[in-house]
PDB file of C-alpha atoms in Angstrom:
ATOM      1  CA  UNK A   1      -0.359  71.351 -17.826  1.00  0.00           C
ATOM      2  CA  UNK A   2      -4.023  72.088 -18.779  1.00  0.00           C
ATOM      3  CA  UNK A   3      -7.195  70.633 -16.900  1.00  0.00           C
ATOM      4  CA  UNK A   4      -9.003  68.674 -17.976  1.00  0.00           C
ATOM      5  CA  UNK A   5     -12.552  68.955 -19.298  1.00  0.00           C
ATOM      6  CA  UNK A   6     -13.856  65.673 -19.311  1.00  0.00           C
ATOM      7  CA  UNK A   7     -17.785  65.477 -17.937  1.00  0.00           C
ATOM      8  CA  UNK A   8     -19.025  62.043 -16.839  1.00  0.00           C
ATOM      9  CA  UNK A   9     -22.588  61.693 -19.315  1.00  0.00           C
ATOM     10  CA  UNK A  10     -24.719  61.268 -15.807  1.00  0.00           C
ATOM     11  CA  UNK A  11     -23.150  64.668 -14.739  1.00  0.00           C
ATOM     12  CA  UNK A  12     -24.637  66.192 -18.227  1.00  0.00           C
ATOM     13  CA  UNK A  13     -28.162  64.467 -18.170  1.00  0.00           C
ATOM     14  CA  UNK A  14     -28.568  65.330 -14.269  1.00  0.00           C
ATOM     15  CA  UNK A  15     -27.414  69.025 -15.191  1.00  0.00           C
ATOM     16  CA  UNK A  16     -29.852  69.354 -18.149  1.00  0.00           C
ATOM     17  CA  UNK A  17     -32.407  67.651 -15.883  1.00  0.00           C
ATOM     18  CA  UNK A  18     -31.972  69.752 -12.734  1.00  0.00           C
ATOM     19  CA  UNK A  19     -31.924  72.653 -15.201  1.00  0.00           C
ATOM     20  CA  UNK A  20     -35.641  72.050 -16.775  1.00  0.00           C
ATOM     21  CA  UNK A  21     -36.611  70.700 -13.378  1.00  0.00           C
ATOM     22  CA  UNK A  22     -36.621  74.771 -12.225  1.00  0.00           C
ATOM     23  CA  UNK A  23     -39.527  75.687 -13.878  1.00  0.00           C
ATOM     24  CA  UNK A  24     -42.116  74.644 -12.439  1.00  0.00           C
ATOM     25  CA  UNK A  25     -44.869  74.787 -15.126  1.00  0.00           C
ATOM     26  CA  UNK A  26     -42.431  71.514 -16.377  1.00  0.00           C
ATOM     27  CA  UNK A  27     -44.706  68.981 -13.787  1.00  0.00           C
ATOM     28  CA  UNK A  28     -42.390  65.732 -14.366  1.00  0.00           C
ATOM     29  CA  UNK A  29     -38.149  65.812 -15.709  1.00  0.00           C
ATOM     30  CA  UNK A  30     -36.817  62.736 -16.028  1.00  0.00           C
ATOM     31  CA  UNK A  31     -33.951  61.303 -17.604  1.00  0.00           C
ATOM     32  CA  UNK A  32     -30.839  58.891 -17.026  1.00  0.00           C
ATOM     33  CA  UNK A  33     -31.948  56.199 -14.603  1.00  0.00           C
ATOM     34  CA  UNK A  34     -34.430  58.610 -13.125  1.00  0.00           C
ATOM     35  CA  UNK A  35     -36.201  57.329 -17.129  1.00  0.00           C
ATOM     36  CA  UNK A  36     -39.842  55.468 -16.332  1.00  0.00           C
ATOM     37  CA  UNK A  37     -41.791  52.686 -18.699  1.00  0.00           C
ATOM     38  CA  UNK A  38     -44.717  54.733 -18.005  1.00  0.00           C
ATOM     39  CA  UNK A  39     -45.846  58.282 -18.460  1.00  0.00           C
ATOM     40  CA  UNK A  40     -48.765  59.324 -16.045  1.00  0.00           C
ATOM     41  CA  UNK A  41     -48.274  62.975 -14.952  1.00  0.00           C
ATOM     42  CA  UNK A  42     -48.238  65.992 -17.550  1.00  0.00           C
ATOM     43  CA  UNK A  43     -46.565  67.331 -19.000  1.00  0.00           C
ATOM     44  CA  UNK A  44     -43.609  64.877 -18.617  1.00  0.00           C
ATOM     45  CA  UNK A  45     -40.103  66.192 -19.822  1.00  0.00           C
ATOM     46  CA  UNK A  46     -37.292  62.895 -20.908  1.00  0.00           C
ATOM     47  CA  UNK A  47     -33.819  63.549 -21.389  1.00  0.00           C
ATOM     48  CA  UNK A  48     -31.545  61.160 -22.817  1.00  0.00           C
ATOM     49  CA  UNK A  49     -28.052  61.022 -24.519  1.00  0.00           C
ATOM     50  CA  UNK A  50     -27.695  59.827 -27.959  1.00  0.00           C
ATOM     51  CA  UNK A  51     -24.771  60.675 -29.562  1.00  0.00           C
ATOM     52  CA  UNK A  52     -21.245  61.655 -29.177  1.00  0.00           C
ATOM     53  CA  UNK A  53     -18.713  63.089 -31.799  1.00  0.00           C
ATOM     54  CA  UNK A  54     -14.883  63.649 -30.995  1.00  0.00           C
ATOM     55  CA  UNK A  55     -12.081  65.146 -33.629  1.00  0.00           C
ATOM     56  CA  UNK A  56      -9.067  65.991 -32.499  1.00  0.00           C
ATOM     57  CA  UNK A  57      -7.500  69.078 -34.142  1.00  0.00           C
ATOM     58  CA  UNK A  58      -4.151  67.881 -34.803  1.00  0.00           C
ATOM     59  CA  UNK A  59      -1.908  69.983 -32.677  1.00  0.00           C
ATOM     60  CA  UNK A  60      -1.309  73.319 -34.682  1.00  0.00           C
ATOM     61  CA  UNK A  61      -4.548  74.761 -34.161  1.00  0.00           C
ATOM     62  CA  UNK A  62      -4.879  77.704 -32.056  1.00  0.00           C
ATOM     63  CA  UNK A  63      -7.133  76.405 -29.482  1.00  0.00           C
ATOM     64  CA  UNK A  64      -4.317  73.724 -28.634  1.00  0.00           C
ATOM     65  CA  UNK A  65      -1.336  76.097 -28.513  1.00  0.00           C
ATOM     66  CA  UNK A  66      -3.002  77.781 -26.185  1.00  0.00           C
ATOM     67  CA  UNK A  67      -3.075  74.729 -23.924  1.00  0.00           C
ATOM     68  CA  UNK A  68       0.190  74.872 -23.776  1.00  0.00           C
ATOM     69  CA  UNK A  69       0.153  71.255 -24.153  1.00  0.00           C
ATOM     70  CA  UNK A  70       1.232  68.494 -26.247  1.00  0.00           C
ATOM     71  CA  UNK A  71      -1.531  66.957 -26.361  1.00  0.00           C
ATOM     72  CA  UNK A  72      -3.981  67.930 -29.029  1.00  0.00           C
ATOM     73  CA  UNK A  73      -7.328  69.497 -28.619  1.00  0.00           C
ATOM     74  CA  UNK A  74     -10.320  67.603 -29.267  1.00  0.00           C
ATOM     75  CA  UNK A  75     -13.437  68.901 -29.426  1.00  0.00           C
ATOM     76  CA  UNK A  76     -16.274  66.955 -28.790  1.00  0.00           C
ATOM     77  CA  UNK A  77     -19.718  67.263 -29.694  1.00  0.00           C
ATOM     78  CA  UNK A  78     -22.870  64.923 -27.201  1.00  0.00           C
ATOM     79  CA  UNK A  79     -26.019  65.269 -28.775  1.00  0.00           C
ATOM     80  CA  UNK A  80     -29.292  65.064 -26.130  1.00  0.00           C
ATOM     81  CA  UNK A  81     -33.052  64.608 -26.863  1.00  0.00           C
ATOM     82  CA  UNK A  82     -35.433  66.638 -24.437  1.00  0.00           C
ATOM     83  CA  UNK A  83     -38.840  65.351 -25.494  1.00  0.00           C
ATOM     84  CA  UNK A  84     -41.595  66.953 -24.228  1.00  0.00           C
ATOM     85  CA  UNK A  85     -44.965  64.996 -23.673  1.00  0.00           C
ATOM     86  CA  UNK A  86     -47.768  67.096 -23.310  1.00  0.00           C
ATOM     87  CA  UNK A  87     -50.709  64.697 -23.084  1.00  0.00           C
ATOM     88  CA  UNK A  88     -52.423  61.633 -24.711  1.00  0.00           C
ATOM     89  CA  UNK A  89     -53.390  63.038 -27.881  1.00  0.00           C
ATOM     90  CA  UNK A  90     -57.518  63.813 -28.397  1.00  0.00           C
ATOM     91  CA  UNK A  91     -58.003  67.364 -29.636  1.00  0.00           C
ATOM     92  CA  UNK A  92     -55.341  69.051 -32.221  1.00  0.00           C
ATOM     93  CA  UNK A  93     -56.256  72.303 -31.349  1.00  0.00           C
ATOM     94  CA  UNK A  94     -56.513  71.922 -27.919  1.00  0.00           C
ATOM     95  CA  UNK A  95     -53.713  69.941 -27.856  1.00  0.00           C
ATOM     96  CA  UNK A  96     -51.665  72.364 -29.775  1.00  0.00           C
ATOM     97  CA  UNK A  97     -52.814  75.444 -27.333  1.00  0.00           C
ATOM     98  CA  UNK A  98     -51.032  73.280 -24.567  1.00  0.00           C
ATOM     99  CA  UNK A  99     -48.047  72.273 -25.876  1.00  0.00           C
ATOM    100  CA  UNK A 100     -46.906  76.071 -27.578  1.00  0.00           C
ATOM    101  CA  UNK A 101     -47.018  77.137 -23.789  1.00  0.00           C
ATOM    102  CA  UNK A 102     -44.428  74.503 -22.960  1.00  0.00           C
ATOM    103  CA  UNK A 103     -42.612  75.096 -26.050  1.00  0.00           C
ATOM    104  CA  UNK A 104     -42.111  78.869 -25.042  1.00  0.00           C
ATOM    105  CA  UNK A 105     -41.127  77.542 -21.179  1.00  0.00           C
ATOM    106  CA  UNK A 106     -38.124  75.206 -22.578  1.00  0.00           C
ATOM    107  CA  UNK A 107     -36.874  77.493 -25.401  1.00  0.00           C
ATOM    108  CA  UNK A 108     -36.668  80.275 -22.459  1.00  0.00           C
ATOM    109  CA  UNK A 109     -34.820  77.643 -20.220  1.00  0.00           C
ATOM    110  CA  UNK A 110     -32.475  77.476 -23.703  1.00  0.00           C
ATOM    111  CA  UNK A 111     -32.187  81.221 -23.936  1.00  0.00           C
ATOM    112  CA  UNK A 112     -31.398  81.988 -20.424  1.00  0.00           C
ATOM    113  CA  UNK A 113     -28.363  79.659 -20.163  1.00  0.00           C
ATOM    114  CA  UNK A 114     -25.217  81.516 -19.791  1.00  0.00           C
ATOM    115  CA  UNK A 115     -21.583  80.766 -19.826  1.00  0.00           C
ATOM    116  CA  UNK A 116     -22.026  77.468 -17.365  1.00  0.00           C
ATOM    117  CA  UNK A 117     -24.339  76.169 -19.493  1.00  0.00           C
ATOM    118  CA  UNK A 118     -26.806  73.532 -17.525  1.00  0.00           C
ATOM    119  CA  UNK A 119     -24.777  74.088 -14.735  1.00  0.00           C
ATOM    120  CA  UNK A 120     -21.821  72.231 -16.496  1.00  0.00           C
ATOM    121  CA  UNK A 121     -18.307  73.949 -16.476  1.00  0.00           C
ATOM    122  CA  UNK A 122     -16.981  71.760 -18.792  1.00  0.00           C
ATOM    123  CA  UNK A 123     -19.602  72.473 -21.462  1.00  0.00           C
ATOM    124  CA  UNK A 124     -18.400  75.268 -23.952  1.00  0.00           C
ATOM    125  CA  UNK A 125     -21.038  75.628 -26.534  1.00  0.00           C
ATOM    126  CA  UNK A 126     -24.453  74.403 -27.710  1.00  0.00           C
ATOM    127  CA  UNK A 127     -27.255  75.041 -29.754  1.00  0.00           C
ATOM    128  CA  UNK A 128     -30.037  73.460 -30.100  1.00  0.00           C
ATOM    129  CA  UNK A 129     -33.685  72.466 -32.569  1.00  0.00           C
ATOM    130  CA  UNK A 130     -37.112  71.571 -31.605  1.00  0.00           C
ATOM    131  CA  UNK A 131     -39.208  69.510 -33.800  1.00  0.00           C
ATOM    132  CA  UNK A 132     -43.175  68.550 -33.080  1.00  0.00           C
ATOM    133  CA  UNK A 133     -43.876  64.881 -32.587  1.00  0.00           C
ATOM    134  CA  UNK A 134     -46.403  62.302 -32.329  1.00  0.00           C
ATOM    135  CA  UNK A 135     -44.903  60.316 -29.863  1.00  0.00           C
ATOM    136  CA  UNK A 136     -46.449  56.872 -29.525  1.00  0.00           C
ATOM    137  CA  UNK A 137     -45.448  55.291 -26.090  1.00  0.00           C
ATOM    138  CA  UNK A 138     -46.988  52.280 -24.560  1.00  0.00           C
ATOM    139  CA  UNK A 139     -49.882  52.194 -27.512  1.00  0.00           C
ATOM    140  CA  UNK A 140     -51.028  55.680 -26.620  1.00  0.00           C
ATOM    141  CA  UNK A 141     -50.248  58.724 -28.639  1.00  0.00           C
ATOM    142  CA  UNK A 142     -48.910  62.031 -26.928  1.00  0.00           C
ATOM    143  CA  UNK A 143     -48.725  65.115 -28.949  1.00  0.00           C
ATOM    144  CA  UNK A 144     -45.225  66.911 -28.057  1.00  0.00           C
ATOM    145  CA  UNK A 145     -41.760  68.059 -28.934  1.00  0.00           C
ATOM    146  CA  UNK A 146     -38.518  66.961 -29.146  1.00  0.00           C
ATOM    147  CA  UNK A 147     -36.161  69.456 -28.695  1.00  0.00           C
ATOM    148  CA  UNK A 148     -32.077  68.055 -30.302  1.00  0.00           C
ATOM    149  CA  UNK A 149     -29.660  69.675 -28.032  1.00  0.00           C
ATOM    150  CA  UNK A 150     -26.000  69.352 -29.229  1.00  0.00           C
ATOM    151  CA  UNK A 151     -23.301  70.392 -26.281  1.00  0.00           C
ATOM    152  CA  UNK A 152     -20.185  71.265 -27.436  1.00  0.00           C
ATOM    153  CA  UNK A 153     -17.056  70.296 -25.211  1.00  0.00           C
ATOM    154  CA  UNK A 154     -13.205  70.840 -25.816  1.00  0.00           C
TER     155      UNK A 154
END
């Protein structure tokens, strides 16, 4: 019978967190319950799940053969923010000097995950897109990034 690959969401957000929370030009990771109403050290890194996605192959695809089960293989897709504050927004330049530095620290975290991705066995696959943002939190405007992460399970 095959193992099973099911990941508890907590064990995902803590492994995406403890990942980013290596580098230490990253001052403040938070995410799950470790999340805060306030932001007052910077740069400040949230992570947070927001979606999942499961389809279920049907049984004759190769992937489930393999299994050598009869129970078809789903794959499932969780999609994660990582938004990255920089700092209350003032100058855009300034501001935008900051926060490509960061932007080059978590796309390197991105590019140096291997085949335990985040430290999560049962993750297979991911990729991932980075957007700039205004963020708005508590009245105050931070310039940053949020970065979509989708992890692909199965």
């Amino acid at each position: 019978m095959a193992e099973s690959t099911w990941v508890k969401i907590s064990d995902i957000t803590n492994g995406i967190v403890n990942t980013l929370k290596m580098r230490s030009e990253l001052e403040k990771v938070m995410g799950g319950s470790g999340l805060r109403e306030s932001i007052n050290q910077f740069p400040t890194v949230q992570v947070w799940f927001v979606s999942k996605d499961t389809t279920n192959d049907g049984g004759t695809e190769r992937r489930t053969m393999a299994t050598g089960s009869s129970k078809p293989m789903r794959k499932t897709s969780l999609m994660y923010h990582i938004d990255l504050y920089t700092r209350p927004r003032t100058n855009l330049g300034q501001d935008l000097s900051e926060l490509e530095v960061l932007i080059d620290v978590i796309d390197q975290v991105m590019e140096d995950q291997t085949r335990t991705f985040f430290g999560i066995s049962g993750v297979k696959a991911f990729n991932h897109r980075a957007e700039f943002a205004n963020f708005e939190y508590n009245d105050i405007k931070y310039v940053g990034v949020r970065w979509f992460v989708n992890l692909i399970l199965f």
